[in-house]
GROMACS .gro file of C-alpha atoms in nm:
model
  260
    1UNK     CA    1  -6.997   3.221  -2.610
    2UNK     CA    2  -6.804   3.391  -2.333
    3UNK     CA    3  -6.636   3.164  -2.091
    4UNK     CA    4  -6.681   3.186  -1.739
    5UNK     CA    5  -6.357   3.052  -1.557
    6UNK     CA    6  -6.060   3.288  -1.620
    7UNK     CA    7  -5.771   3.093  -1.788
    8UNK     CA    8  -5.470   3.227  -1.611
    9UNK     CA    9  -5.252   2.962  -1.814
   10UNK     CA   10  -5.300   3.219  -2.119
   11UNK     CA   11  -5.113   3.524  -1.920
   12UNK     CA   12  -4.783   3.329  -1.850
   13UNK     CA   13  -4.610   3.308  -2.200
   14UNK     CA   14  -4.571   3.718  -2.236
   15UNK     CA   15  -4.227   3.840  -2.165
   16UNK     CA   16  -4.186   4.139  -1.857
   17UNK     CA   17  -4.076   4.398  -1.937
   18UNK     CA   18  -3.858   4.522  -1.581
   19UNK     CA   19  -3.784   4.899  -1.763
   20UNK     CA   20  -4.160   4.979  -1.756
   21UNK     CA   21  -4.189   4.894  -1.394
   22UNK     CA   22  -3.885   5.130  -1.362
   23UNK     CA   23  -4.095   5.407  -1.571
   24UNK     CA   24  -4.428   5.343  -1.392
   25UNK     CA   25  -4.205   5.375  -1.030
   26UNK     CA   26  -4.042   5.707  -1.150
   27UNK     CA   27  -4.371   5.801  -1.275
   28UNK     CA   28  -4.547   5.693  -0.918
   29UNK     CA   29  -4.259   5.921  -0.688
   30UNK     CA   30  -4.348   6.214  -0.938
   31UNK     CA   31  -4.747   6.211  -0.834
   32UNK     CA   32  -4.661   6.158  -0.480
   33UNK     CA   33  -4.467   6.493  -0.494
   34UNK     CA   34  -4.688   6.701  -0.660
   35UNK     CA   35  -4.981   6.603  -0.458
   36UNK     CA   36  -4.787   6.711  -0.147
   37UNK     CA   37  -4.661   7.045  -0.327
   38UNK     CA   38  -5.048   7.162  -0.357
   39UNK     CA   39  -5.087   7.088  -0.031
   40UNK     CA   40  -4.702   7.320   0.062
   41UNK     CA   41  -4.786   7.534  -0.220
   42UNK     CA   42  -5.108   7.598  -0.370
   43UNK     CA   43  -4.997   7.830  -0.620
   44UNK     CA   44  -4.869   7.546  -0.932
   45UNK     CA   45  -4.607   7.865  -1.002
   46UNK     CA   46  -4.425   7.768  -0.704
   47UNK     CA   47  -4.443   7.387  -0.776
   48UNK     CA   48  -4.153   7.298  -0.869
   49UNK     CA   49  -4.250   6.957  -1.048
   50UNK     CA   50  -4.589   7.100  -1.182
   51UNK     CA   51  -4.611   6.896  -1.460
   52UNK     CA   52  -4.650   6.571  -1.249
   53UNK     CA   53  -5.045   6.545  -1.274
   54UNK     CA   54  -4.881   6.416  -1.648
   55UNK     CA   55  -4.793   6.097  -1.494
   56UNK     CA   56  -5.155   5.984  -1.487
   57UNK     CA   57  -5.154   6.044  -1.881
   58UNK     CA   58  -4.821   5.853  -1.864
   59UNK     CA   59  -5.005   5.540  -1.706
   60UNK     CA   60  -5.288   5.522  -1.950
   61UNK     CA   61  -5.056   5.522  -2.257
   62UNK     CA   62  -4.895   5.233  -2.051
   63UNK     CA   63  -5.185   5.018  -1.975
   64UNK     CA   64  -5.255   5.092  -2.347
   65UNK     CA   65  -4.963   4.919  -2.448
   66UNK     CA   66  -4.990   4.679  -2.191
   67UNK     CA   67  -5.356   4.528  -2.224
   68UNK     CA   68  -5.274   4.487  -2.626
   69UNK     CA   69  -4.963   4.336  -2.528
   70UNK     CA   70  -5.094   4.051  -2.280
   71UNK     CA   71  -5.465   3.999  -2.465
   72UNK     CA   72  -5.449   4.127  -2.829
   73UNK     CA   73  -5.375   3.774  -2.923
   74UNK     CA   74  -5.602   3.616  -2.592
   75UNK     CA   75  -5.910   3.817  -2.619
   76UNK     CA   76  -6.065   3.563  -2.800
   77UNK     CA   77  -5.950   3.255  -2.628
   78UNK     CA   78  -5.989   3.430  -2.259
   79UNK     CA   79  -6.363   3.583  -2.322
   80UNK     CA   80  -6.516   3.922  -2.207
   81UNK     CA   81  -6.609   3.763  -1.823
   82UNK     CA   82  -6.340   3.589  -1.771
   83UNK     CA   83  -6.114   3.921  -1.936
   84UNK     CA   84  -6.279   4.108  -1.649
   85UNK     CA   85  -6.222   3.868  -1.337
   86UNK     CA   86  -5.881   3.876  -1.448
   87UNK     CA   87  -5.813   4.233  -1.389
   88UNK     CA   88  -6.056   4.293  -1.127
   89UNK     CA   89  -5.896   4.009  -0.909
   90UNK     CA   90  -5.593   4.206  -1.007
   91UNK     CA   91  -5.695   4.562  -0.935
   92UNK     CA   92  -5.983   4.567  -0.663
   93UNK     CA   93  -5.828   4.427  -0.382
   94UNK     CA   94  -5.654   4.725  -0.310
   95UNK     CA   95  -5.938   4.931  -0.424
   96UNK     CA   96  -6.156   4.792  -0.105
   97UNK     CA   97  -5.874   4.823   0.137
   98UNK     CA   98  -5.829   5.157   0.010
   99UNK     CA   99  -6.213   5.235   0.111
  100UNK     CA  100  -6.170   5.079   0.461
  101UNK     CA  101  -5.836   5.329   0.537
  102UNK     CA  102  -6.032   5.612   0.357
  103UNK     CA  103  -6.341   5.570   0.555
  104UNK     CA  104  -6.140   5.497   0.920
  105UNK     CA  105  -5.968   5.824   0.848
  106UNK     CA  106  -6.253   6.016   0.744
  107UNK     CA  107  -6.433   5.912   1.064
  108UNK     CA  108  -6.128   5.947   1.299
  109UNK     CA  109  -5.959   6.256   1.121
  110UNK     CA  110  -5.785   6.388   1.493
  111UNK     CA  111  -5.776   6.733   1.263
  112UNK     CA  112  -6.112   6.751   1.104
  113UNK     CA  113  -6.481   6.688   1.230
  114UNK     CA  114  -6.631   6.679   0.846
  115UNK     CA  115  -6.776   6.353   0.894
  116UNK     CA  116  -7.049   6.503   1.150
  117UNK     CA  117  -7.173   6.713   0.815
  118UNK     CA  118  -7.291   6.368   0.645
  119UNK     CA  119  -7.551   6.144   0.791
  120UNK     CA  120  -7.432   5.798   0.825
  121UNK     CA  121  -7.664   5.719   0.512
  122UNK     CA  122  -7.444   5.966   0.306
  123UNK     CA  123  -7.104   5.789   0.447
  124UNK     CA  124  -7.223   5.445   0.376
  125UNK     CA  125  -7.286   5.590   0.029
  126UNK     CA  126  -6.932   5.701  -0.001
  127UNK     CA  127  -6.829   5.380   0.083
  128UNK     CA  128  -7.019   5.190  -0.141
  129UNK     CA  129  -6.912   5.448  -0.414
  130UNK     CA  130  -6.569   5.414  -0.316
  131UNK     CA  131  -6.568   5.020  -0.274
  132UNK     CA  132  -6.720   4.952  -0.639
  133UNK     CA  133  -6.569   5.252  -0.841
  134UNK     CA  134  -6.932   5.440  -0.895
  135UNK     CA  135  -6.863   5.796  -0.857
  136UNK     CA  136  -7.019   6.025  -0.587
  137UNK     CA  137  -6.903   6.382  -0.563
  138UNK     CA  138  -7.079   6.403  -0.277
  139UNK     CA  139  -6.805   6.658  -0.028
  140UNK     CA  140  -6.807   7.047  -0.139
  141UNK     CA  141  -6.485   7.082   0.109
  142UNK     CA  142  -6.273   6.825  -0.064
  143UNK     CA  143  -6.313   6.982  -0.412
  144UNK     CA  144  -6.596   6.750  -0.495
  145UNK     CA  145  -6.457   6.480  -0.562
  146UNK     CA  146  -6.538   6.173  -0.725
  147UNK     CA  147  -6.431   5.919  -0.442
  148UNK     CA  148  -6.392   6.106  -0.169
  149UNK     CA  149  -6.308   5.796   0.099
  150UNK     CA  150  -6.027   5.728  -0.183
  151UNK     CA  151  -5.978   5.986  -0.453
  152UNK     CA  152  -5.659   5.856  -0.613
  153UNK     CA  153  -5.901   5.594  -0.713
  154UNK     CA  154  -6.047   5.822  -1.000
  155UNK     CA  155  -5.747   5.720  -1.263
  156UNK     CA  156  -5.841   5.353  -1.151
  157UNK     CA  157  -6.244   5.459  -1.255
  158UNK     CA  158  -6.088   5.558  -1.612
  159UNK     CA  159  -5.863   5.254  -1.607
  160UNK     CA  160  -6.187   5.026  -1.567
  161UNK     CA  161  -6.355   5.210  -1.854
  162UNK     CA  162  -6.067   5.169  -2.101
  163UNK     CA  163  -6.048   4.775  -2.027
  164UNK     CA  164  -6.393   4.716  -2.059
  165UNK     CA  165  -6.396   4.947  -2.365
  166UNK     CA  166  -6.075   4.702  -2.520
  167UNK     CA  167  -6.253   4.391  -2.431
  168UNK     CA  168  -6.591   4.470  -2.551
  169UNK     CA  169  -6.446   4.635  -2.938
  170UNK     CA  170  -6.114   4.835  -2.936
  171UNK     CA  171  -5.891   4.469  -2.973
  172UNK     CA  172  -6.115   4.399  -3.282
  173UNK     CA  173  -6.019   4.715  -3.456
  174UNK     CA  174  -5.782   4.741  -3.726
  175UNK     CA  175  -5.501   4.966  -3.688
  176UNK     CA  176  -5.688   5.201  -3.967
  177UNK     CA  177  -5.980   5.283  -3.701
  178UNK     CA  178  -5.713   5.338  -3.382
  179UNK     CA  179  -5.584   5.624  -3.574
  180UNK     CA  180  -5.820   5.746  -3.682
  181UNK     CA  181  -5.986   5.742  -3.336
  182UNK     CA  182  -5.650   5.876  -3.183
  183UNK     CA  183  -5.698   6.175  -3.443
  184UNK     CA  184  -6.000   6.218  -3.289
  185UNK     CA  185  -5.922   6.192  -2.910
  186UNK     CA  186  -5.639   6.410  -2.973
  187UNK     CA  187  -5.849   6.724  -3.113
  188UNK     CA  188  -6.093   6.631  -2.816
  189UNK     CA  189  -5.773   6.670  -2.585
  190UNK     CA  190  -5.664   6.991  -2.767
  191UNK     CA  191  -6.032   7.163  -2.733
  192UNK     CA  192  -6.031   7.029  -2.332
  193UNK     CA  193  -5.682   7.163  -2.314
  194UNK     CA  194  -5.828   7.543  -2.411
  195UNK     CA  195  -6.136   7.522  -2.272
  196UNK     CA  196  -5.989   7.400  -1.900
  197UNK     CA  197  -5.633   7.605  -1.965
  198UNK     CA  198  -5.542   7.313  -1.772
  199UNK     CA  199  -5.531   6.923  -1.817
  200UNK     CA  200  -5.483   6.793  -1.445
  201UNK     CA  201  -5.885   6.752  -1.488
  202UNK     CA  202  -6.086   6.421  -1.482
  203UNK     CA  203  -6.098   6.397  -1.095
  204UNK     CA  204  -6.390   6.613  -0.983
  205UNK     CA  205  -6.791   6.653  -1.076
  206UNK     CA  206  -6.665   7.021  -1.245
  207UNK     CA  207  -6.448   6.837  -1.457
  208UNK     CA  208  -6.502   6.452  -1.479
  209UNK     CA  209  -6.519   6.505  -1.861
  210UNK     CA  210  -6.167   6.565  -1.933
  211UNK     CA  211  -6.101   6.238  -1.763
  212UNK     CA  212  -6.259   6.037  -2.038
  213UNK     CA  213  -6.096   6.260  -2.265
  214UNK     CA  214  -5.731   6.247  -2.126
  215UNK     CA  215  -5.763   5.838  -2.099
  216UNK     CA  216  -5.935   5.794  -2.470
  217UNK     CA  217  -5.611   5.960  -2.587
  218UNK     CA  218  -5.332   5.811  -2.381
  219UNK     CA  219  -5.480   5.444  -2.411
  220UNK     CA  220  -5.538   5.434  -2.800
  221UNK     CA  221  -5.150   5.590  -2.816
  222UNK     CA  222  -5.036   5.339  -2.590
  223UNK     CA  223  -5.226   5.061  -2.828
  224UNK     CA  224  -5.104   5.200  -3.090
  225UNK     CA  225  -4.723   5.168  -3.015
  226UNK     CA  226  -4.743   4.811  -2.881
  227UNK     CA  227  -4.939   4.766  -3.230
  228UNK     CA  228  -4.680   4.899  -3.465
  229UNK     CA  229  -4.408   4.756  -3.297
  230UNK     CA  230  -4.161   5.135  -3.234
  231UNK     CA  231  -3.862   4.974  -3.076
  232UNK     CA  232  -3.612   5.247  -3.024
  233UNK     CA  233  -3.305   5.081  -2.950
  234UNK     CA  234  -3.049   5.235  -2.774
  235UNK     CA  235  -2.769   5.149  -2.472
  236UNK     CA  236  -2.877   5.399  -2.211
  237UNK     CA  237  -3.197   5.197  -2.184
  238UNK     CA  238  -3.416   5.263  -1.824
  239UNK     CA  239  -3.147   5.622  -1.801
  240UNK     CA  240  -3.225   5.750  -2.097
  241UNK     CA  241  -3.591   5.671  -2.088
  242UNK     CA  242  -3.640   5.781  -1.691
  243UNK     CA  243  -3.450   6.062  -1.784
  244UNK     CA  244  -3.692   6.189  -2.050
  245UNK     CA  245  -3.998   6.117  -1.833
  246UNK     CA  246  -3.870   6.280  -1.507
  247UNK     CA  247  -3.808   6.613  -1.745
  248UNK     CA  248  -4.114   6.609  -1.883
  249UNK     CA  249  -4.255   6.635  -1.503
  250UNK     CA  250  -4.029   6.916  -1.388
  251UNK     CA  251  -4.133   7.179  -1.742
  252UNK     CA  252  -4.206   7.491  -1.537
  253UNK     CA  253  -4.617   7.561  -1.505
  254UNK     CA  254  -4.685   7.841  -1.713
  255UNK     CA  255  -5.051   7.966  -1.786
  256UNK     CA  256  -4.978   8.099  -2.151
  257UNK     CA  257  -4.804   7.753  -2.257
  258UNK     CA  258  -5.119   7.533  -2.130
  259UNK     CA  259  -5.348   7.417  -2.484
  260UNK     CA  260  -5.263   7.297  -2.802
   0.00000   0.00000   0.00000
């Protein structure tokens, strides 16, 4: 039986880790940046931290290792209801207030009439899209895509999947089945990675595919390394680490060195 009141007792005994808030803030400054270098510089050969969109890939693998850290242990204690009030009451707060600023800008855009192309059927649509995570490509001019009132929110759609994915079966699986999964996701990553010549995909209707695709990989990793306990240990710590990361967001774009 599933309970049905969240035990919030259970999620107080796991130690915080401060370096992966450092990682996830290094990792949050990178996507900022290379959202507003599209919008300076279209062409990614002029973007000078191109690789950014990797970031995203970078927060699965952590919410990977995260989720089995807190609930590997839980899951059966907590329940699959209560699992999910737990991270919705964490997560979708700022999911709705994103809506609200999405859709107040989208009606009072001082640079853009677009809203005057939808009836206000079609924007209460995007709002109820955007408000509960259900996608709606629904705007041509903004690239299609999936929550157009809030379309950061699309990593967050993925993130939802993964968690109810853990909760429902991944925690029960042996380490045996992750990698063999991983295996798996990663070839599926490799074939998107040729196919798209790109892997900043996952956003849009043209290419909500990959997004499944990039997250199956990243979260089973992420699993996977909380799982078999890789502790590099070393004195440069956060520096070292932040280091590494923030390098792997500035490798110069380069069409022939996109795939596997």
């Amino acid at each position: 039986m599933y309970k049905t009141k969240p035990n919030f007792s259970l999620l107080k005994t796991k130690q915080h880790f401060e370096i992966l808030d450092g990682l996830r803030g290094i990792a949050a400054i990178a996507v900022l940046i290379f959202h507003f270098m599209e919008i300076a510089t279209p062409d990614y050969h002029d973007n000078f931290i191109a690789h950014s969109y990797l970031a995203v890939d970078f927060f699965f693998c952590l919410s990977g290792f995260v989720i089995a850290y807190a609930y590997d242990n839980k899951m059966d204690s907590i329940g699959f209801i209560s699992f999910l009030k737990l991270r919705l009451i964490r997560l979708h707060p700022l999911v709705i207030i994103g809506s609200i600023i999405g859709l107040l800008g989208f009606l009072y855009d001082p640079f853009s009439d677009l809203y005057k192309e939808f009836s206000p059927i079609q924007i209460a649509l995007m709002f109820a899209s955007s408000s509960l995570l259900i996608p709606y490509p629904a705007v041509p001019e903004r690239y299609f895509n999936l929550f157009h009132l809030n379309p950061p929110t699309w990593s967050l759609f993925w993130e939802y999947i993964a968690n109810i994915s853990y909760a429902l079966f991944l925690y029960k699986f042996r380490n045996k089945i992750l990698w063999c999964l991983t295996g798996i996701a990663a070839l599926a990553l490799c074939y998107e990675a040729y196919r798209s010549n790109y892997l900043g995909v996952g956003w849009g209707a043209d290419n909500i595919r990959g997004g499944g695709i990039r997250i199956s990989y990243s979260f089973l990793v992420g699993m996977l390394v909380y799982r078999s306990n890789w502790v590099i240990k070393n004195r440069l710590g956060f520096i070292l680490l932040g280091s590494l990361l923030a390098i792997t967001f500035f490798i110069p774009f380069s069409e022939k060195s996109i795939g596997c």
